[in-house]
Coordinates of C-alpha atoms in Angstrom, one line a residue:
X1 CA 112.5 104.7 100.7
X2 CA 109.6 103.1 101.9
X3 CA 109.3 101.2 105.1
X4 CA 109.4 97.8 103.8
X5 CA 113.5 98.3 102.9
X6 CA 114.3 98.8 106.6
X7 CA 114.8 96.2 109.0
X8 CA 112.1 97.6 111.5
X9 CA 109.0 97.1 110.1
X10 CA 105.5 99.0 110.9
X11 CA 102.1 98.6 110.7
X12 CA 100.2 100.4 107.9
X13 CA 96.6 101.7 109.1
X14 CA 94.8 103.9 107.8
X15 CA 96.8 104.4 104.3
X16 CA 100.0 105.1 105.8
X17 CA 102.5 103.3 108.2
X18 CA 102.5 103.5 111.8
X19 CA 104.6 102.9 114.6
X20 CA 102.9 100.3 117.2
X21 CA 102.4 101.7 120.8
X22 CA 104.7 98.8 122.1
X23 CA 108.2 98.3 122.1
X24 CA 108.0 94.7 121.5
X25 CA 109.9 92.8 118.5
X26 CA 109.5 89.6 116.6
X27 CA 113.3 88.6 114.9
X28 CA 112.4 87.6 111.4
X29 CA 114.6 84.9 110.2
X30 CA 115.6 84.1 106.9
X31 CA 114.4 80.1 106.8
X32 CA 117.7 79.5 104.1
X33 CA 120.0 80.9 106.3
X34 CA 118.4 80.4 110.0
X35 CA 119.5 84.4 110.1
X36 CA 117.7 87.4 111.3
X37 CA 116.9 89.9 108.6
X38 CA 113.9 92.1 110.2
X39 CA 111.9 92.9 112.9
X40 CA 108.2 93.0 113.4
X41 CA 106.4 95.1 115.8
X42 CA 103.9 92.7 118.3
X43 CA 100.9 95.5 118.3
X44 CA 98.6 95.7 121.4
X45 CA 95.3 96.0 121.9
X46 CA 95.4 99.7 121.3
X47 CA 97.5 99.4 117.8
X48 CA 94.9 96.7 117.0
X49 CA 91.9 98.9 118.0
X50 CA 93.3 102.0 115.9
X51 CA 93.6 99.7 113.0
X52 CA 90.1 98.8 113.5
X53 CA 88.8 102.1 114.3
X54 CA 90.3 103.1 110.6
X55 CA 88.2 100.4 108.9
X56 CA 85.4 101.1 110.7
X57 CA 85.9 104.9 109.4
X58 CA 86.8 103.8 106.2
X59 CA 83.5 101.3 105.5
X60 CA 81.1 103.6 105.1
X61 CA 82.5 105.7 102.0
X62 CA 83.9 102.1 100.7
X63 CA 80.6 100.7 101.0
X64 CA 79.1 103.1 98.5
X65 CA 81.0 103.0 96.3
X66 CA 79.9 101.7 93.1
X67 CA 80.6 98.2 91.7
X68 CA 82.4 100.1 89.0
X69 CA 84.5 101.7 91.2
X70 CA 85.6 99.1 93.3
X71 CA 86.5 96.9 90.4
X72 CA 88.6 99.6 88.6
X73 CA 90.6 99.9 91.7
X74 CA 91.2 96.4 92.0
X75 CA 92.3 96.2 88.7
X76 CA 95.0 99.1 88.9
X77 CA 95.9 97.4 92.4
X78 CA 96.6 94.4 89.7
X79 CA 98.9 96.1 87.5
X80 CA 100.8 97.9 90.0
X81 CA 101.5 94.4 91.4
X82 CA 102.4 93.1 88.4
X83 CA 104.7 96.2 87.8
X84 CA 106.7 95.2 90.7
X85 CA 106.6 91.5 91.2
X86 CA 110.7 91.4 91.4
X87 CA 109.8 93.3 94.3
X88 CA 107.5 90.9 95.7
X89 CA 109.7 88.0 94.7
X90 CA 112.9 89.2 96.5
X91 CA 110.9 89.6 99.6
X92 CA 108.7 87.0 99.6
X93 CA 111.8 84.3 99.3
X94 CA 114.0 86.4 102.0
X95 CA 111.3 85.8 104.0
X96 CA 110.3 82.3 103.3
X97 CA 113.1 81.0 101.6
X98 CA 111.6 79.6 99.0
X99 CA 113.0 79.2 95.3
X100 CA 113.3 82.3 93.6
X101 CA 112.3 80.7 89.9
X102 CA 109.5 79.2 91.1
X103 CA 108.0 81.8 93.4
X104 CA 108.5 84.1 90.1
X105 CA 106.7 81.2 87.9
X106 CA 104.5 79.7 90.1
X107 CA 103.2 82.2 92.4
X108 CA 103.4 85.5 90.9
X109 CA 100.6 84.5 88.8
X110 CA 98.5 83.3 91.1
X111 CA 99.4 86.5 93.9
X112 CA 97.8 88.8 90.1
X113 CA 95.0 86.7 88.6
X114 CA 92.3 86.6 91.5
X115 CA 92.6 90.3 92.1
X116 CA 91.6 90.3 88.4
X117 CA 89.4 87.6 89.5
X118 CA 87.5 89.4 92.2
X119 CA 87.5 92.7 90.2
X120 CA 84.9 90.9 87.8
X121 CA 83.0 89.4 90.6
X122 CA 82.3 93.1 92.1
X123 CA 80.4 93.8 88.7
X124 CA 77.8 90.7 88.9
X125 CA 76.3 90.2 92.1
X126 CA 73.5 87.7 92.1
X127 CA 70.0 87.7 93.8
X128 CA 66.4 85.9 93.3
X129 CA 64.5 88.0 91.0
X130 CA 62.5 91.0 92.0
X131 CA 58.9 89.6 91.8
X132 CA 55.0 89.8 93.2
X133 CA 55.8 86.9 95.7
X134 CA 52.2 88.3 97.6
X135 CA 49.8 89.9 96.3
X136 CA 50.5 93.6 95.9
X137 CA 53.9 93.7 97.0
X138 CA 57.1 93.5 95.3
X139 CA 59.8 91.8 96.8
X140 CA 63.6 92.4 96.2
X141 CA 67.0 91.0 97.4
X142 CA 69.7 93.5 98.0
X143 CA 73.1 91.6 98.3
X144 CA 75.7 94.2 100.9
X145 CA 79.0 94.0 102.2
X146 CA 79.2 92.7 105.4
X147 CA 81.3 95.5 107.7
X148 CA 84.6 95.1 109.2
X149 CA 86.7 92.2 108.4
X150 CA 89.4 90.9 110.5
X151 CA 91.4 88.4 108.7
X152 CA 94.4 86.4 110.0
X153 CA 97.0 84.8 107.3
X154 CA 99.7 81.9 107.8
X155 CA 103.2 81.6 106.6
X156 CA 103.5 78.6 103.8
X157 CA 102.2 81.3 101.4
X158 CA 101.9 85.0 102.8
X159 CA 101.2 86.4 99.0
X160 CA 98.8 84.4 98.1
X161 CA 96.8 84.0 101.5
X162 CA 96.9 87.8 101.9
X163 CA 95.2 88.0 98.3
X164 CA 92.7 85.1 99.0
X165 CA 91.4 86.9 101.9
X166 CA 91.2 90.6 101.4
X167 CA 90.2 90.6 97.5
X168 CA 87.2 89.3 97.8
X169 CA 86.5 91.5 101.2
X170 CA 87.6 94.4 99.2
X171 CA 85.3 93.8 96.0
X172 CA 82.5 92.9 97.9
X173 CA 82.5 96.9 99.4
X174 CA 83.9 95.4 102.8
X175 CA 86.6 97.1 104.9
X176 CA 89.6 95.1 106.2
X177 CA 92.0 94.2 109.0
X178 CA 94.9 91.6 108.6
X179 CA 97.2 90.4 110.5
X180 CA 100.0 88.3 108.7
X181 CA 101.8 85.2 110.5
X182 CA 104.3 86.5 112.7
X183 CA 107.0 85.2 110.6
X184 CA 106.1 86.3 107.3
X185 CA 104.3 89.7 107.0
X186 CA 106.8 91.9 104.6
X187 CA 105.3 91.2 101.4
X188 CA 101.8 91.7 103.0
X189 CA 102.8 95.1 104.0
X190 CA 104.3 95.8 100.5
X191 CA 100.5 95.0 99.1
X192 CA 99.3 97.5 101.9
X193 CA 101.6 99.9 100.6
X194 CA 101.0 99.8 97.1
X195 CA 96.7 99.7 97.8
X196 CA 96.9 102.4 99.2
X197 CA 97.8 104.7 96.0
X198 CA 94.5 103.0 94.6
X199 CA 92.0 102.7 97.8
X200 CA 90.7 105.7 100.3
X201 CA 92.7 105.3 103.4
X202 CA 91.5 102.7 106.1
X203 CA 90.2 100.3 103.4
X204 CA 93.1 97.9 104.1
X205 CA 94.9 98.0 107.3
X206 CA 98.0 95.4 108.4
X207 CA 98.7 95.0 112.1
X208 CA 102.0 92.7 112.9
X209 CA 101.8 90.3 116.2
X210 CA 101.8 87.3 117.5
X211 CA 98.8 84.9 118.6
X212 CA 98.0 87.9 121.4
X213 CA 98.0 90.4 118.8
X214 CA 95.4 88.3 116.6
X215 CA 93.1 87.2 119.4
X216 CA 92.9 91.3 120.1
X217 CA 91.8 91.6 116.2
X218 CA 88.8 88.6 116.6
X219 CA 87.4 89.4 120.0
X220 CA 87.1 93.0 119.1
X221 CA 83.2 94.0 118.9
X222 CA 84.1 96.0 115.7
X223 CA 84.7 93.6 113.0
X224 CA 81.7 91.5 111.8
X225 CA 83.4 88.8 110.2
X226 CA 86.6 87.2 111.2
X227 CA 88.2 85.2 108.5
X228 CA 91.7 82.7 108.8
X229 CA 93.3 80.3 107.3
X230 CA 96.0 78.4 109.4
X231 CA 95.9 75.5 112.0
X232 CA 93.0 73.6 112.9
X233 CA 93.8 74.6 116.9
X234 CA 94.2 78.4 115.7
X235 CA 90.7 78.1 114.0
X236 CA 89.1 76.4 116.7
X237 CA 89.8 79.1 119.0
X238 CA 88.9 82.0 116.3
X239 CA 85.3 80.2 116.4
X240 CA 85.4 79.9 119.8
X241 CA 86.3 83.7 120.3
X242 CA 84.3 85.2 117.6
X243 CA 80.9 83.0 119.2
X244 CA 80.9 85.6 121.9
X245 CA 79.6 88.3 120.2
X246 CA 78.1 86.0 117.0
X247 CA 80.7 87.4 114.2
X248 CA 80.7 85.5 111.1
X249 CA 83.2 83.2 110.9
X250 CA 85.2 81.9 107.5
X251 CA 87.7 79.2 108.4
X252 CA 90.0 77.4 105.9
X253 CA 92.3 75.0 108.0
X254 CA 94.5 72.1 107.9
X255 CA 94.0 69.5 104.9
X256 CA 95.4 65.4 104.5
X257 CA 94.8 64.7 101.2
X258 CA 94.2 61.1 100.1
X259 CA 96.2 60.2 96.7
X260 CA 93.9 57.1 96.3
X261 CA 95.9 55.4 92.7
X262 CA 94.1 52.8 91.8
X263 CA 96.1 49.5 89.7
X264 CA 95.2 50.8 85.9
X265 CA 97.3 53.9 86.5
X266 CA 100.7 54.9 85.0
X267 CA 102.7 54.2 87.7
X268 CA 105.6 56.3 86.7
X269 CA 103.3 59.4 85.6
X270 CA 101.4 59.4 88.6
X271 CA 104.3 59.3 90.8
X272 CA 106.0 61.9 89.0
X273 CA 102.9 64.1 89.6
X274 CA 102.1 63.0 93.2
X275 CA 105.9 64.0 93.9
X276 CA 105.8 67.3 92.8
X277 CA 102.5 67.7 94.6
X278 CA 103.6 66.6 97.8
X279 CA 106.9 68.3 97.5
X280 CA 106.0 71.7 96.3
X281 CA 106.5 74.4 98.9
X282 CA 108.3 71.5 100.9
X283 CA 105.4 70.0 101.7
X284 CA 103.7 72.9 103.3
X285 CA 100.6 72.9 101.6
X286 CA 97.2 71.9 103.1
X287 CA 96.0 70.3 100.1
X288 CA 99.7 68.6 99.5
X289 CA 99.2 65.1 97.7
X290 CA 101.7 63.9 101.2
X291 CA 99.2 60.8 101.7
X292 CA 99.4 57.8 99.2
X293 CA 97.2 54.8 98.9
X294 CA 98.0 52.4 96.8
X295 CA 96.0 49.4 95.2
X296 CA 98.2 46.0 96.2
X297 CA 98.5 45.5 92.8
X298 CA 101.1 48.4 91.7
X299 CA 101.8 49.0 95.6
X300 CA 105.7 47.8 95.0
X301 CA 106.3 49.8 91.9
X302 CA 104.7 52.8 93.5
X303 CA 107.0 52.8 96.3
X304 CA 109.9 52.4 94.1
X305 CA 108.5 55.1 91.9
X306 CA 108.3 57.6 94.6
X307 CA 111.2 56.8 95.8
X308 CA 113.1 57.6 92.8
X309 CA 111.2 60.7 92.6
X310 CA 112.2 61.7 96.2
X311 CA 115.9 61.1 95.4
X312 CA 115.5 63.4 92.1
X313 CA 113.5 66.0 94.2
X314 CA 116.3 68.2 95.9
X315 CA 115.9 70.8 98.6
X316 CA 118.1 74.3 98.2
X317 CA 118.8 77.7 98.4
X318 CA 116.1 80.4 96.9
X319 CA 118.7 81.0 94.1
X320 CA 119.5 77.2 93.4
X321 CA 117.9 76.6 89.8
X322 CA 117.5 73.1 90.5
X323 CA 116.2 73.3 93.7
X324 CA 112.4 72.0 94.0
X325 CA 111.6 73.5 96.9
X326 CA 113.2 75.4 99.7
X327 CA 113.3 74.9 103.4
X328 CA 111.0 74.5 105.9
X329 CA 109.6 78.1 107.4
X330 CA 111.2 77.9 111.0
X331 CA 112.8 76.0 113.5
X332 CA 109.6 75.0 115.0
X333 CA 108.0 73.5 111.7
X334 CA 111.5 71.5 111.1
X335 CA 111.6 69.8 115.1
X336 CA 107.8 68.4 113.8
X337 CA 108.6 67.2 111.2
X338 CA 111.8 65.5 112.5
X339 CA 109.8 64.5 115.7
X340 CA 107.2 62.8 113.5
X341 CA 109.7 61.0 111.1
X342 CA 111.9 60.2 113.4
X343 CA 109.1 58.5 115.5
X344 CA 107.8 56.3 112.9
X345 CA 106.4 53.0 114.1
X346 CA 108.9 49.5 113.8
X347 CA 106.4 48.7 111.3
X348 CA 107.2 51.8 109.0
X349 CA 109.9 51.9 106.2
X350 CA 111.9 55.0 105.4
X351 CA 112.3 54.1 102.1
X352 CA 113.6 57.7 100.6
X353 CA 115.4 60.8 102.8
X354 CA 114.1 60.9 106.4
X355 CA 116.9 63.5 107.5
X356 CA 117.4 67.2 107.9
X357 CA 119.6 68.6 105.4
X358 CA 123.2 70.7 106.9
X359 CA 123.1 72.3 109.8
X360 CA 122.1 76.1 108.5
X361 CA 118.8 76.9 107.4
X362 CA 116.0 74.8 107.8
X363 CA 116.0 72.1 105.1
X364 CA 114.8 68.5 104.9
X365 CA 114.9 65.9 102.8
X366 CA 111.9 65.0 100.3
X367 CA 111.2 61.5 102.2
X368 CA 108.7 58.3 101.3
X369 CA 107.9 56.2 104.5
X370 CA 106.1 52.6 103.5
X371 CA 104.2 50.1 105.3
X372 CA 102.3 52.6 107.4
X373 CA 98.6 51.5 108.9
X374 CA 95.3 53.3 109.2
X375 CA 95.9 54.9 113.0
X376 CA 99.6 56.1 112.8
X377 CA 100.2 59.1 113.6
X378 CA 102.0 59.7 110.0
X379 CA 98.3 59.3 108.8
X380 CA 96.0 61.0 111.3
X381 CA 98.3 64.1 112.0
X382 CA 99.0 67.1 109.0
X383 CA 103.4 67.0 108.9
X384 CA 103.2 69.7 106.9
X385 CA 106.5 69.0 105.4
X386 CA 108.0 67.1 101.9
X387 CA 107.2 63.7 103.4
X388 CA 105.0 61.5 101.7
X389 CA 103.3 58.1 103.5
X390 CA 102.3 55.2 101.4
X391 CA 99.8 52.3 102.7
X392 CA 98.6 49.4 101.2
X393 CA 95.0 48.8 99.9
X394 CA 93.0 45.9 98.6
X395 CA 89.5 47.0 96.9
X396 CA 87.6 50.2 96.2
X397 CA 85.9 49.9 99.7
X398 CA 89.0 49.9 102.0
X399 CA 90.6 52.5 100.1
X400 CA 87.2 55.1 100.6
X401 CA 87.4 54.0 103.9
X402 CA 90.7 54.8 104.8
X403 CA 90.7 57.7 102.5
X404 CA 87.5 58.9 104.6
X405 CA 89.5 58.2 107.6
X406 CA 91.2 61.4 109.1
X407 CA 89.5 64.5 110.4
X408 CA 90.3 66.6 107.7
X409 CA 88.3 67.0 104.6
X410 CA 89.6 69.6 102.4
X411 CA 91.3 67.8 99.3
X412 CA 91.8 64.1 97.8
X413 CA 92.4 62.9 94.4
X414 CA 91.7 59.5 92.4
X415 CA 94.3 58.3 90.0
X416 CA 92.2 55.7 87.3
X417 CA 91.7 55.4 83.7
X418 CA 88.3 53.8 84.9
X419 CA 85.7 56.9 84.9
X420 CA 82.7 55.1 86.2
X421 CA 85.0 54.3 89.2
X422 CA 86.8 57.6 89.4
X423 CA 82.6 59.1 89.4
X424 CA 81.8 57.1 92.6
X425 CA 85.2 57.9 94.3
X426 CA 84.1 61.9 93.8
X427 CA 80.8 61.3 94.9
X428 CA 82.1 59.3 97.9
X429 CA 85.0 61.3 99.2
X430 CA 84.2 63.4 102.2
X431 CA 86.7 66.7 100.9
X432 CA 85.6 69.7 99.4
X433 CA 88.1 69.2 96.2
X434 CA 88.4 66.4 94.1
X435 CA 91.1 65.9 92.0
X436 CA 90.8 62.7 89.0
X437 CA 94.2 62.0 87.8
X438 CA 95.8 65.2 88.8
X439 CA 96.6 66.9 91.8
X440 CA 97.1 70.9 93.8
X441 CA 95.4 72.7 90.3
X442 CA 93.9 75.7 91.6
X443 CA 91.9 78.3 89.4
X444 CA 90.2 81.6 90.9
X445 CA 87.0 80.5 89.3
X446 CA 86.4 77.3 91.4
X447 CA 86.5 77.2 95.2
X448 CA 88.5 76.0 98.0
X449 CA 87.5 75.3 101.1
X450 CA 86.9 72.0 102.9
X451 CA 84.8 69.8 105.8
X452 CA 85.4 68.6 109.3
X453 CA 88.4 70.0 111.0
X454 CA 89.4 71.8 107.7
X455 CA 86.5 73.9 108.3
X456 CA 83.7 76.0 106.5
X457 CA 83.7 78.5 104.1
X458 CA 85.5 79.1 100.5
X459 CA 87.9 80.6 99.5
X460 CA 88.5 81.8 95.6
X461 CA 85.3 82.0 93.2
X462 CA 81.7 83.3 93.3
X463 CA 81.3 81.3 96.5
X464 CA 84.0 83.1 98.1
X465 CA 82.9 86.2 96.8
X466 CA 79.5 85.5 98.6
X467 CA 81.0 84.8 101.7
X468 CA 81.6 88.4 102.4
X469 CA 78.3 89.7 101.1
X470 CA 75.0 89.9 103.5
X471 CA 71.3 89.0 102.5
X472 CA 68.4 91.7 102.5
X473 CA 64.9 91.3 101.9
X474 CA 63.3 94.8 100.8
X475 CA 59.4 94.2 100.1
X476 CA 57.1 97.2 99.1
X477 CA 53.5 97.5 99.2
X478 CA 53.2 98.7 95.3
X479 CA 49.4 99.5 96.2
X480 CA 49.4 101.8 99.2

């Protein structure tokens, strides 16, 4: 019986798993149920430096390893995944609460496919061609793993996040560290687990905590490269904490995506799309389609649209068939997104939900709010739950403006059967995805990452691939 089927969880360093040196506990709570399943260990300093210690260990071997051999591992790391995604499933919504069909139809694939993904990448890496760039000497570019990573996760999606970060890390000949959110690390341990039948022992390392036990993971001087997705306040004081000894930093943060639908759009398509894009995963998606602008023109039947959409978009229970998304991740997340709905200005209109659903569990209703201007809070601050906002705009200008707006740049998307317009809107939008006439699409060939306080760096693709590589110039004097 492995580790992961008790309700004490471990760490797993060093390709087996550990007790942490502390005595310390976080209560894992099932989201549906607002009941305690689990504990996780909150490792020191020390379990955070033996973890690193491992990878350091680990890198060398890993590093020379052939291209080859790191992509056939990934790929048997891909099928033994896909061998035991009920596993993953079961977990993954005990711990999140999310919709069992959907987390089997919607994410399973996605948790397989970029390990796949980055298995390929391994195999072509890409330099400037070896060349006489002086007279006499040849001049080559050696592309190399960087070292060390330590890489911090969040809780909307602990799969998925897990994979984004340590695939490419992995394929690129890097060693890793992670450290899952503090309320959702069981399926990452299951991937550590399974790895390790496929990868030399220290490759890939999980340490449980809280925020202490990930600021022990960044300011350590072994890891080269700290990598995280989660909060924009979380990231800010990764960067700050990795500046001190000039780690390479790879952050992919909040997101308030800009559904900008312009009046030649199918009103009742688009809001059918732009519901289940700003509902999925309750909202709790940085590139969630949660913030409408509408041209004056179809503003009224927009509203009414999404409205209808909200009422046909129910909340439930991980095995509820017709559920469309589960609850929100924790008590904490739910009180924000009450404090922010519940604080909308006199001018704003609840026009669908607006209220926590029963009293066990975490759920809240999929909610539209109207009428809301440029500097409420509603439009400047991530909710991170299934509310979407709808304001009011007149011509192309105001709605780049507005759209442009926020301090976020990581997704938007243009809804128009014009394509000159929807060209400029792409060209003008400050986000680093750009949706036209769709929205939340995702592939592992194209990258995500954003601007501004969504930060720097990809995730997915080549680009993210190259994000864990190093640069080397090798010159010889071919005439000595």
């Amino acid at each position: 019986m492995s580790a992961i089927a008790v309700r004490s969880l471990r760490n797993f360093v060093d390709g087996e798993y550990r007790e942490a040196s502390t005595d310390a506990f976080t209560p894992l709570i099932n989201p549906a149920t607002g009941e305690e399943f689990a504990q996780a260990p909150v490792s020191s300093a020390a379990d955070v430096d033996a973890a690193l210690q491992a990878a350091r260990r680990a890198f060398g071997g890993w590093r020379d390893t052939t291209p080859k051999e790191r992509s056939l591992a990934l790929l048997r790391i891909a099928d033994a995944f896909e061998r035991r995604a009920e596993e993953f499933v079961a977990l993954e919504c005990e711990n999140t609460g999310k919709p069992i069909s959907l987390t089997r139809s919607e994410e399973i694939p996605q948790l397989i496919d970029p390990v796949r993904f980055f298995a390929g990448c391994a195999r072509i890496l890409e330099g400037r061609s070896a060349g006489e760039y002086m007279t006499g000497h040849t001049s080559m570019i050696r592309r190399e793993p960087v070292g060390v990573c330590a890489q911090v996760t969040p809780w909307n999606y602990p799969m998925l996040m897990a994979i984004w970060k340590w695939a490419p890390a992995i394929a690129a000949g890097n060693t890793v560290v992670l450290k899952p959110s503090d309320t959702t690390p069981v399926t990452t341990l299951l991937m550590a687990e399974i790895m390790a039948e496929h990868l030399p022992p220290g490759v890939f390392n999980v340490v449980c905590g809280d925020p202490t036990t990930g600021a022990a993971l960044v300011t350590h001087r072994i890891p080269a490269m700290a990598s995280i997705t989660g909060s924009v306040r979380a990231g800010m004081e990764v960067a700050r904490a990795a500046a001190g000894d000039l780690k390479r930093v790879h952050l992919e943060l909040g997101g308030k995506a800009p559904v900008i639908v312009f009046e030649d759009s199918d009103v009742a398509a688009t809001a059918e799309a732009v519901a289940m894009a700003g509902y999925f995963n309750a909202g709790q998606d940085c590139t969630a389609a949660t913030r409408v602008l509408a041209a004056s023109a179809i503003h009224d039947d927009l509203v009414a649209a999404l409205a209808e959409q909200a009422a046909a978009n129910k909340t439930g229970a991980p095995d509820d068939e017709d559920a469309a998304f589960g609850p929100l991740n924790n008590a904490r997340q739910l009180d924000r997104v009450r404090e922010l709905v519940g604080g909308a200005p006199s001018h704003a209109d609840v026009v669908a939900g607006g209220h926590r659903v029963g009293e066990r569990g975490y759920f809240h209703e999929a909610t539209v709010i109207a009428g809301l201007r440029q500097d409420d809070d509603l439009i400047q601050r991530e909710i991170f739950g299934p509310v979407i906002t709808v304001q009011r705009f007149d011509d192309e200008a105001k709605a780049l403006e507005w759209a442009n707006g926020v301090e976020y740049g990581l997704s938007a998307s243009v809804w128009t059967r014009d394509h000159g317009r929807a060209m400029r809107m792409a060209r003008a939008l400050d986000f680093g995805c750009v949706w036209i006439n769709t929205h939340i699409p995702l592939v592992s060939e194209m990258p995500h990452g954003g601007y501004k306080h969504s930060g720097y760096g990809k995730d997915l693709s080549m680009y993210g691939f190259e994000d864990y590589t190093r640069i080397k110039h090798v010159m010889s004097n071919i005439e000595a």
